[in-house]
XYZ file of C-alpha atoms in Angstrom:
200
model
C -23.097 -4.377 3.226
C -21.082 -5.035 6.406
C -20.730 -2.296 9.013
C -18.390 -1.795 12.009
C -20.101 -1.639 15.387
C -17.539 0.909 16.500
C -18.076 3.276 13.600
C -21.828 2.829 13.677
C -21.889 4.595 17.038
C -21.040 7.873 15.324
C -23.986 9.433 13.467
C -21.975 12.060 11.605
C -20.490 9.419 9.288
C -21.735 6.566 7.105
C -19.618 3.610 6.123
C -19.800 0.107 4.736
C -17.768 -2.849 3.511
C -19.236 -4.361 0.399
C -18.781 -7.842 -0.973
C -19.113 -8.907 -4.585
C -22.911 -9.447 -4.446
C -25.757 -7.191 -5.479
C -24.333 -5.545 -8.622
C -24.878 -5.474 -12.453
C -21.635 -7.027 -13.729
C -21.680 -10.421 -15.477
C -19.177 -13.362 -15.952
C -15.951 -13.256 -14.081
C -16.802 -9.782 -12.714
C -20.080 -10.942 -11.195
C -21.523 -8.919 -9.751
C -20.658 -5.769 -7.697
C -17.421 -5.004 -9.433
C -16.412 -1.383 -8.625
C -13.044 -1.437 -10.334
C -12.772 1.234 -13.077
C -9.372 -0.233 -13.988
C -10.797 -3.689 -14.699
C -11.761 -4.969 -18.112
C -15.501 -5.118 -17.112
C -17.934 -3.007 -19.125
C -17.636 0.621 -17.984
C -21.440 1.084 -17.784
C -21.681 -1.842 -15.365
C -18.883 -0.406 -13.132
C -20.726 2.939 -13.123
C -23.970 1.247 -12.166
C -22.208 -0.668 -9.405
C -20.549 2.482 -7.990
C -23.979 4.135 -7.972
C -25.396 1.229 -5.989
C -22.669 1.685 -3.367
C -22.987 5.482 -3.382
C -26.726 5.294 -2.672
C -26.118 3.029 0.248
C -23.593 5.506 1.733
C -24.889 8.932 0.636
C -27.809 9.313 -1.851
C -27.021 13.061 -2.334
C -23.375 12.722 -3.358
C -22.331 12.937 -7.033
C -19.308 10.763 -6.927
C -17.154 8.345 -4.894
C -13.474 9.271 -4.801
C -11.407 6.265 -5.656
C -7.635 5.841 -6.052
C -5.402 4.201 -8.586
C -3.961 1.737 -6.049
C -0.271 0.713 -6.426
C 0.602 -1.128 -3.158
C 2.537 1.816 -1.844
C 2.758 3.978 1.292
C 1.418 6.977 -0.557
C -1.646 8.933 0.574
C -3.635 11.902 -0.647
C -5.417 14.485 1.518
C -8.555 15.984 0.066
C -9.755 19.343 1.228
C -11.903 22.016 -0.397
C -9.087 22.804 -2.829
C -8.254 19.280 -3.942
C -11.478 17.244 -3.965
C -11.824 17.767 -7.755
C -8.584 15.956 -8.458
C -8.752 13.053 -10.885
C -7.903 9.612 -9.512
C -4.358 9.655 -8.268
C -1.781 6.847 -7.609
C -1.869 6.130 -3.877
C -3.134 3.612 -1.356
C -4.862 5.838 1.226
C -7.193 8.788 1.077
C -7.850 11.187 3.939
C -10.458 14.062 3.964
C -12.432 16.362 6.210
C -14.901 17.289 3.418
C -18.490 16.458 4.251
C -20.661 14.589 1.841
C -17.742 13.304 -0.170
C -17.649 9.446 -0.136
C -14.169 8.032 -0.421
C -13.378 4.397 -1.072
C -10.719 1.826 -1.675
C -10.972 -1.482 -3.512
C -9.669 -4.758 -2.028
C -9.687 -8.477 -2.727
C -7.198 -10.258 -0.381
C -5.874 -6.957 1.090
C -7.389 -5.394 4.180
C -9.554 -2.297 3.937
C -8.990 -0.044 6.904
C -11.295 2.860 7.840
C -10.293 5.595 10.323
C -12.353 8.302 11.906
C -11.389 11.107 14.260
C -14.681 11.996 15.980
C -13.343 15.316 17.318
C -11.838 16.728 14.090
C -14.365 14.918 11.845
C -11.596 13.592 9.669
C -11.829 10.188 7.888
C -9.435 7.958 6.106
C -9.566 4.783 4.001
C -6.469 2.596 3.623
C -5.762 -0.179 1.051
C -3.482 -2.322 3.259
C -1.763 -5.062 1.319
C 1.407 -6.575 2.652
C 3.595 -4.400 0.411
C 1.901 -1.189 1.636
C 1.979 -2.355 5.200
C 5.715 -3.175 4.878
C 6.324 0.282 3.514
C 4.395 1.930 6.330
C 1.131 3.010 4.809
C -0.704 2.651 8.196
C 1.615 4.823 10.368
C 1.878 7.260 7.462
C -1.836 7.880 7.601
C -2.051 8.098 11.387
C 0.919 10.422 11.550
C -0.639 12.658 8.813
C -3.882 12.850 10.662
C -2.084 13.806 13.880
C -0.229 16.536 12.075
C -3.600 17.830 10.944
C -4.756 18.083 14.618
C -6.117 14.636 15.224
C -5.304 12.735 18.414
C -4.571 8.990 18.683
C -7.200 8.570 21.473
C -9.828 10.177 19.265
C -9.250 7.963 16.198
C -11.572 4.955 15.756
C -10.277 2.229 13.511
C -12.196 -0.557 11.727
C -10.551 -3.344 9.668
C -12.821 -4.831 7.084
C -13.045 -8.372 5.601
C -9.817 -9.668 4.040
C -7.989 -12.950 3.489
C -7.779 -15.053 6.586
C -4.429 -15.941 8.136
C -4.781 -19.715 7.367
C -5.356 -18.956 3.690
C -2.240 -16.739 3.375
C 0.735 -19.022 2.867
C 4.155 -17.376 2.798
C 7.700 -18.557 2.521
C 10.413 -18.229 5.172
C 12.171 -15.424 3.258
C 8.948 -13.460 3.427
C 8.970 -13.798 7.210
C 12.588 -12.793 7.424
C 11.880 -9.629 5.486
C 9.431 -8.501 8.116
C 11.504 -9.611 11.106
C 14.481 -7.714 9.732
C 12.314 -4.627 9.688
C 11.052 -5.137 13.220
C 11.434 -8.310 15.468
C 7.995 -7.564 16.902
C 6.501 -8.576 13.606
C 6.966 -12.176 14.702
C 3.567 -12.072 16.341
C 1.823 -11.953 12.894
C 3.292 -15.303 11.764
C 2.092 -18.657 12.790
C 3.455 -22.039 11.714
C 1.004 -24.910 11.368
C 2.524 -28.282 10.437
C 4.842 -27.414 7.461
C 3.124 -24.203 6.475
C 3.808 -20.626 7.585
C 0.872 -18.217 7.780
C 0.913 -14.413 7.830
C -1.725 -11.991 9.205
C -2.109 -8.244 9.293
C -2.292 -6.471 12.752
C -5.807 -6.378 14.215
């Protein structure tokens, strides 16, 4: 489990970024596969999720996961909504204590946010499609509407694909530049290859 030094300074929350090691799955899903939507054996996914849950909060019954769709959609969980079944969205926000929330990533970036004054947390699945559609500002703006303040929100970006491993074509770059010319900072050209990176 990898932890953020920034978030580790706050004792009211627990967090972690998990890799694929230390689980019960076999074959192509080896070993800590936490994807209920995969074709892995359901019992192995449940065991893997329990491994993660125990690392985060031994007393919690469940981890709230999303059906991720590479969108800009979010869900807010409060005392009235935390029993919802898994919904289609790419970010989850809550102020409920002892309710672990999580998102699943491979190449995409996992982003965790914490407002240490309002005790509100968020987890974002930030793939390029969701980033392009505005998933990150959507989450921040929602938190602000709920009383959070920008200077009270701590952000941690977890492990994701590196810039030099993310080849894109010129039309991909133009798509982002058309949206905002400032996005040029996230693209680098090395020899004949164009690379893309998420904001850090």
